[in-house]
Coordinates of C-alpha atoms in Angstrom, one line a residue:
M1 CA -33.7 33.6 -29.5
K2 CA -35.4 33.5 -26.1
Y3 CA -38.8 35.0 -26.9
L4 CA -39.2 34.8 -30.7
F5 CA -39.9 31.6 -32.6
G6 CA -40.4 30.8 -36.3
P7 CA -41.7 31.9 -38.7
V8 CA -43.9 28.8 -38.2
P9 CA -46.6 27.6 -40.6
S10 CA -49.9 28.5 -39.0
R11 CA -53.2 27.2 -40.2
R12 CA -54.8 30.6 -39.6
L13 CA -52.0 33.2 -40.1
G14 CA -49.7 31.8 -42.8
H15 CA -46.0 32.3 -42.0
S16 CA -46.2 33.6 -38.4
L17 CA -43.3 35.0 -36.5
G18 CA -44.3 34.2 -32.9
I19 CA -43.5 36.2 -29.8
D20 CA -43.8 34.3 -26.5
L21 CA -44.9 36.7 -23.8
I22 CA -45.6 34.3 -21.0
P23 CA -43.7 31.6 -19.1
F24 CA -44.5 28.1 -20.2
K25 CA -48.1 27.0 -19.4
T26 CA -49.0 30.2 -17.6
C27 CA -52.7 30.7 -18.5
T28 CA -56.2 31.7 -17.3
Y29 CA -57.4 28.3 -18.6
D30 CA -56.4 24.7 -18.3
C31 CA -58.1 23.4 -21.5
I32 CA -58.6 19.7 -21.9
Y33 CA -57.6 19.9 -25.6
C34 CA -54.4 22.1 -25.1
E35 CA -51.5 20.7 -27.2
L36 CA -49.0 22.1 -24.6
G37 CA -50.3 19.9 -21.8
R38 CA -51.7 20.8 -18.4
T39 CA -51.5 24.4 -17.2
T40 CA -48.9 24.7 -14.4
H41 CA -49.6 28.3 -13.5
L42 CA -53.3 29.2 -13.5
K43 CA -53.7 33.0 -13.2
D44 CA -56.5 35.5 -13.4
K45 CA -54.7 38.8 -13.7
P46 CA -51.7 40.3 -15.6
A47 CA -48.2 40.4 -14.1
A48 CA -44.8 41.6 -15.4
Y49 CA -43.3 38.8 -17.3
M50 CA -41.1 39.2 -20.4
S51 CA -39.9 42.7 -20.8
A52 CA -40.7 44.9 -23.7
K53 CA -37.1 46.0 -24.0
E54 CA -35.8 42.5 -24.4
I55 CA -38.4 41.6 -27.0
K56 CA -37.6 44.7 -29.0
A57 CA -33.9 43.7 -29.0
E58 CA -34.8 40.3 -30.3
L59 CA -37.0 41.7 -33.0
D60 CA -34.3 44.1 -34.1
T61 CA -31.8 41.3 -34.3
F62 CA -34.2 39.0 -36.2
F63 CA -35.1 41.5 -38.9
A64 CA -31.4 42.6 -39.3
N65 CA -30.3 39.0 -39.9
H66 CA -33.2 37.0 -41.3
H67 CA -35.2 37.3 -44.5
P68 CA -37.8 34.5 -44.4
P69 CA -41.4 35.4 -45.4
V70 CA -43.5 36.7 -42.6
D71 CA -47.2 37.1 -43.0
F72 CA -47.9 38.1 -39.4
I73 CA -46.0 39.0 -36.2
T74 CA -48.1 37.1 -33.6
L75 CA -48.3 37.6 -29.9
G76 CA -49.0 34.1 -28.5
G77 CA -46.7 31.3 -27.6
S78 CA -46.8 28.9 -24.6
G79 CA -49.4 30.7 -22.5
E80 CA -52.1 33.5 -22.5
P81 CA -50.4 36.6 -23.9
T82 CA -52.8 39.1 -22.3
L83 CA -51.4 38.0 -18.9
N84 CA -48.3 40.1 -19.6
A85 CA -48.6 43.5 -18.0
N86 CA -46.2 44.9 -20.6
L87 CA -48.7 44.1 -23.4
A88 CA -49.3 47.7 -24.4
Q89 CA -45.6 48.5 -24.8
I90 CA -45.0 45.3 -26.8
V91 CA -47.9 46.1 -29.2
E92 CA -46.5 49.6 -29.7
I93 CA -43.0 48.1 -30.4
V94 CA -44.3 45.7 -33.0
K95 CA -46.5 48.3 -34.7
N96 CA -43.5 50.8 -34.9
L97 CA -41.4 48.2 -36.7
N98 CA -43.8 48.3 -39.6
K99 CA -42.5 44.9 -40.8
A100 CA -45.8 42.8 -40.9
P101 CA -49.4 43.0 -39.5
L102 CA -49.8 42.3 -35.8
A103 CA -52.0 39.4 -34.7
V104 CA -52.8 38.5 -31.1
L105 CA -53.8 35.0 -30.2
T106 CA -55.9 35.0 -27.0
N107 CA -58.5 32.8 -25.3
G108 CA -60.5 36.0 -24.8
S109 CA -60.9 35.5 -21.1
L110 CA -59.5 39.0 -20.1
L111 CA -61.0 41.2 -22.8
W112 CA -63.2 42.7 -20.1
R113 CA -60.2 44.4 -18.5
E114 CA -59.9 48.0 -19.7
E115 CA -56.1 48.0 -19.9
I116 CA -56.0 44.9 -22.1
V117 CA -58.7 46.2 -24.4
N118 CA -56.8 49.5 -24.9
A119 CA -53.6 47.6 -25.5
L120 CA -55.1 45.6 -28.3
L121 CA -56.9 48.4 -30.1
K122 CA -53.8 48.9 -32.3
A123 CA -53.5 45.2 -33.4
D124 CA -54.5 44.4 -37.0
V125 CA -56.1 41.1 -36.1
V126 CA -57.3 39.7 -32.7
L127 CA -58.0 36.0 -32.6
P128 CA -60.0 35.2 -29.4
S129 CA -61.7 31.9 -28.6
L130 CA -65.1 31.0 -27.3
D131 CA -65.8 27.3 -27.1
T132 CA -69.2 27.5 -25.3
V133 CA -71.7 29.8 -23.7
F134 CA -72.8 27.4 -21.0
I135 CA -71.0 27.5 -17.6
K136 CA -71.1 23.8 -17.1
T137 CA -69.5 23.1 -20.5
W138 CA -67.0 26.0 -20.0
K139 CA -65.8 24.5 -16.7
K140 CA -65.5 21.1 -18.3
I141 CA -63.6 22.1 -21.5
N142 CA -61.7 25.2 -20.5
R143 CA -61.2 24.6 -16.8
P144 CA -60.9 28.3 -16.0
H145 CA -59.3 30.1 -13.0
P146 CA -62.0 30.0 -10.3
L147 CA -62.3 33.8 -10.1
L148 CA -63.2 34.1 -13.8
K149 CA -66.9 34.4 -14.8
L150 CA -68.2 33.3 -18.2
E151 CA -70.8 36.0 -18.3
T152 CA -68.1 38.7 -17.8
I153 CA -66.0 37.1 -20.5
I154 CA -68.8 37.1 -23.1
N155 CA -69.8 40.7 -22.2
G156 CA -66.1 41.6 -22.6
L157 CA -66.0 40.2 -26.1
K158 CA -69.1 42.1 -27.0
G159 CA -67.7 45.3 -25.6
F160 CA -64.3 44.8 -27.3
R161 CA -66.2 44.5 -30.7
R162 CA -67.8 47.9 -30.1
K163 CA -64.4 49.6 -29.6
Y164 CA -62.1 47.6 -31.8
K165 CA -61.9 48.6 -35.5
G166 CA -59.6 45.8 -36.7
Q167 CA -60.4 42.2 -37.6
I168 CA -61.8 39.7 -35.1
W169 CA -61.3 36.1 -36.1
L170 CA -63.0 34.1 -33.4
E171 CA -62.1 30.4 -33.0
I172 CA -64.3 27.6 -31.6
L173 CA -62.6 24.4 -30.9
F174 CA -65.0 21.5 -30.8
V175 CA -64.5 18.3 -28.7
R176 CA -66.6 15.4 -29.5
G177 CA -69.4 14.9 -27.0
V178 CA -68.6 18.1 -25.1
N179 CA -69.5 21.2 -27.0
D180 CA -70.8 19.8 -30.3
T181 CA -74.5 19.3 -29.5
E182 CA -77.4 21.1 -31.3
V183 CA -78.1 23.1 -28.1
E184 CA -74.5 24.2 -27.8
I185 CA -74.3 25.3 -31.4
E186 CA -77.6 27.2 -31.4
A187 CA -76.6 29.1 -28.3
L188 CA -73.2 29.9 -29.6
H189 CA -74.8 31.2 -32.8
R190 CA -77.0 33.6 -31.0
V191 CA -74.0 35.1 -29.0
L192 CA -71.8 35.2 -32.1
E193 CA -74.3 37.4 -33.9
E194 CA -73.9 39.9 -31.1
I195 CA -70.1 39.7 -31.1
S196 CA -70.1 39.9 -34.9
P197 CA -66.5 38.7 -35.7
E198 CA -65.3 39.0 -39.3
K199 CA -64.5 35.3 -39.3
I200 CA -65.8 32.3 -37.2
Q201 CA -63.0 29.7 -37.4
L202 CA -64.0 26.1 -36.6
N203 CA -61.4 23.9 -35.2
T204 CA -61.1 20.5 -33.5
V205 CA -58.5 18.4 -31.8
V206 CA -55.5 18.0 -34.1
R207 CA -52.4 17.7 -32.0
P208 CA -52.1 15.5 -29.0
P209 CA -54.3 17.1 -26.3
A210 CA -53.7 17.6 -22.6
E211 CA -56.1 14.8 -21.6
R212 CA -56.7 11.3 -22.9
G213 CA -60.1 10.6 -24.4
V214 CA -60.4 14.0 -25.9
E215 CA -61.7 13.2 -29.4
P216 CA -61.9 15.3 -32.6
L217 CA -64.9 15.9 -34.8
T218 CA -64.9 14.7 -38.4
K219 CA -64.7 16.9 -41.4
K220 CA -68.3 16.1 -42.1
D221 CA -69.3 17.1 -38.5
L222 CA -67.5 20.5 -39.0
E223 CA -69.1 21.0 -42.4
E224 CA -72.6 20.6 -40.8
I225 CA -71.7 23.1 -38.0
K226 CA -70.4 25.5 -40.6
E227 CA -73.7 25.5 -42.4
K228 CA -75.5 26.3 -39.2
L229 CA -73.2 29.2 -38.2
G230 CA -73.6 30.9 -41.5
P231 CA -71.3 32.6 -44.1
K232 CA -68.7 33.9 -41.7
A233 CA -67.9 30.4 -40.6
E234 CA -64.9 28.5 -42.0
I235 CA -63.1 25.3 -41.2
V236 CA -59.5 25.8 -40.2
V237 CA -57.4 23.2 -42.1
D238 CA -53.8 22.1 -42.0
F239 CA -51.4 24.6 -43.5
K240 CA -49.7 23.1 -46.6
R241 CA -47.8 25.9 -48.2
P242 CA -44.0 25.2 -48.3
I243 CA -41.6 27.7 -46.8
E244 CA -38.4 28.8 -48.5
E245 CA -35.3 27.1 -47.2
R246 CA -32.7 29.2 -45.7
A247 CA -29.3 28.8 -47.4
E248 CA -27.5 28.8 -44.0
L249 CA -29.2 27.5 -40.8
L250 CA -27.5 28.6 -37.6
N251 CA -28.0 26.7 -34.4
L252 CA -30.4 24.2 -35.8
R253 CA -30.2 22.0 -32.7
E254 CA -31.2 24.9 -30.4
E255 CA -33.9 26.1 -32.8
I256 CA -35.5 22.6 -32.8
I257 CA -35.4 22.4 -29.0
A258 CA -37.0 25.8 -28.7
L259 CA -39.7 24.9 -31.2
L260 CA -40.5 21.6 -29.5
S261 CA -40.5 23.2 -26.1
R262 CA -43.6 25.1 -27.2
R263 CA -45.6 22.4 -28.9
P264 CA -45.3 18.8 -30.3
C265 CA -44.4 18.8 -34.0
V266 CA -44.3 16.4 -36.9
L267 CA -41.2 16.3 -39.1
E268 CA -42.8 18.5 -41.7
D269 CA -43.6 21.2 -39.1
I270 CA -40.0 21.4 -38.2
V271 CA -38.8 21.6 -41.8
H272 CA -41.2 24.3 -42.7
A273 CA -40.7 26.3 -39.5
L274 CA -36.9 26.3 -39.6
G275 CA -36.3 26.2 -43.3
A276 CA -34.0 23.3 -43.0
H277 CA -33.6 20.4 -45.5
I278 CA -35.6 17.4 -44.5
N279 CA -32.6 15.0 -44.4
T280 CA -30.8 17.4 -42.1
V281 CA -33.8 17.5 -39.7
I282 CA -34.1 13.7 -39.8
K283 CA -30.5 13.3 -38.7
M284 CA -30.8 16.0 -36.1
M285 CA -34.0 14.3 -34.6
D286 CA -32.2 11.0 -34.5
G287 CA -29.4 12.6 -32.6
L288 CA -31.7 14.4 -30.1
Q289 CA -33.5 11.1 -29.4
K290 CA -30.2 9.3 -28.8
E291 CA -29.3 12.1 -26.3
N292 CA -32.6 11.5 -24.6
L293 CA -33.7 15.1 -25.1
V294 CA -36.6 14.3 -27.4
D295 CA -39.4 11.7 -27.4
A296 CA -41.4 10.5 -30.4
Y297 CA -44.9 8.9 -30.5
L298 CA -47.7 8.2 -32.9
H299 CA -51.0 10.1 -32.8
N300 CA -53.7 9.6 -35.5
G301 CA -51.1 8.0 -37.8
K302 CA -48.6 10.8 -37.5
R303 CA -45.2 10.7 -35.7
Y304 CA -44.9 13.6 -33.3
Y305 CA -41.8 14.9 -31.6
L306 CA -41.7 16.6 -28.2
I307 CA -39.2 17.6 -25.6
R308 CA -38.7 14.9 -23.0
K309 CA -40.3 15.8 -19.6
G310 CA -37.8 17.5 -17.3
E311 CA -35.9 19.0 -20.2
R312 CA -38.1 22.1 -20.7

């Protein structure tokens, strides 16, 4: 599969069948915490990337040949999905399948654009981000395209809320010493009351970030913030539920490479995402490392695998 990946275990969406709508690291932001690394193509407006026709063909093939549990079909992947000018067509295709609810992962930076708002009105869940309401912090943590304006983005989120009848699960990713102060949290709280999402999902740095020195908050820190933000706030934790193994796994090597091309993974992530036996995955990872296709390193006591630079 060129555009589909998973189902992968998601901390927020259960078993999520992902659709990658954007070339690798094409985004409106260059966030310091991004697990995919630095943004290589910083954009401020949509363009024609992956075609709706090709994505439909992959979805038809997937559902004709696979039967793993799927809680959501998710538009996301390795860049900002709302940058794809074919977004409205792709949303229509997924909804017409009637296979699973549609979720859209977005940094929320383009929800002021009318064509994007209209495209997302049919989604079941939209999961935007808002890490800060202060321009200085925004430029430090999200490193946006220079033509974007934070005030426009915040007003866009408020306007989207007024039009959109589905669920909004808004994520805040906290970085120690950057957007976790009392002033930051109080200001965020005021704006969130106007946006009125169904859920406020608190996150912090879990996977290796784009920049060194980007530190996570502790569970206690997040619990304290949760109390301040009220009953809609919840802490997003690691997804633990096991996934059913597939009896036959085709093209395991290619599937692992495709998965690791999108994000670093620990061994358990690969097992759950691909439904393979752990011993099979261990042997495959050993082979990929010997072929110099995959690197491994320790981060916070966990061993992460990723595609070696130059192999993506």
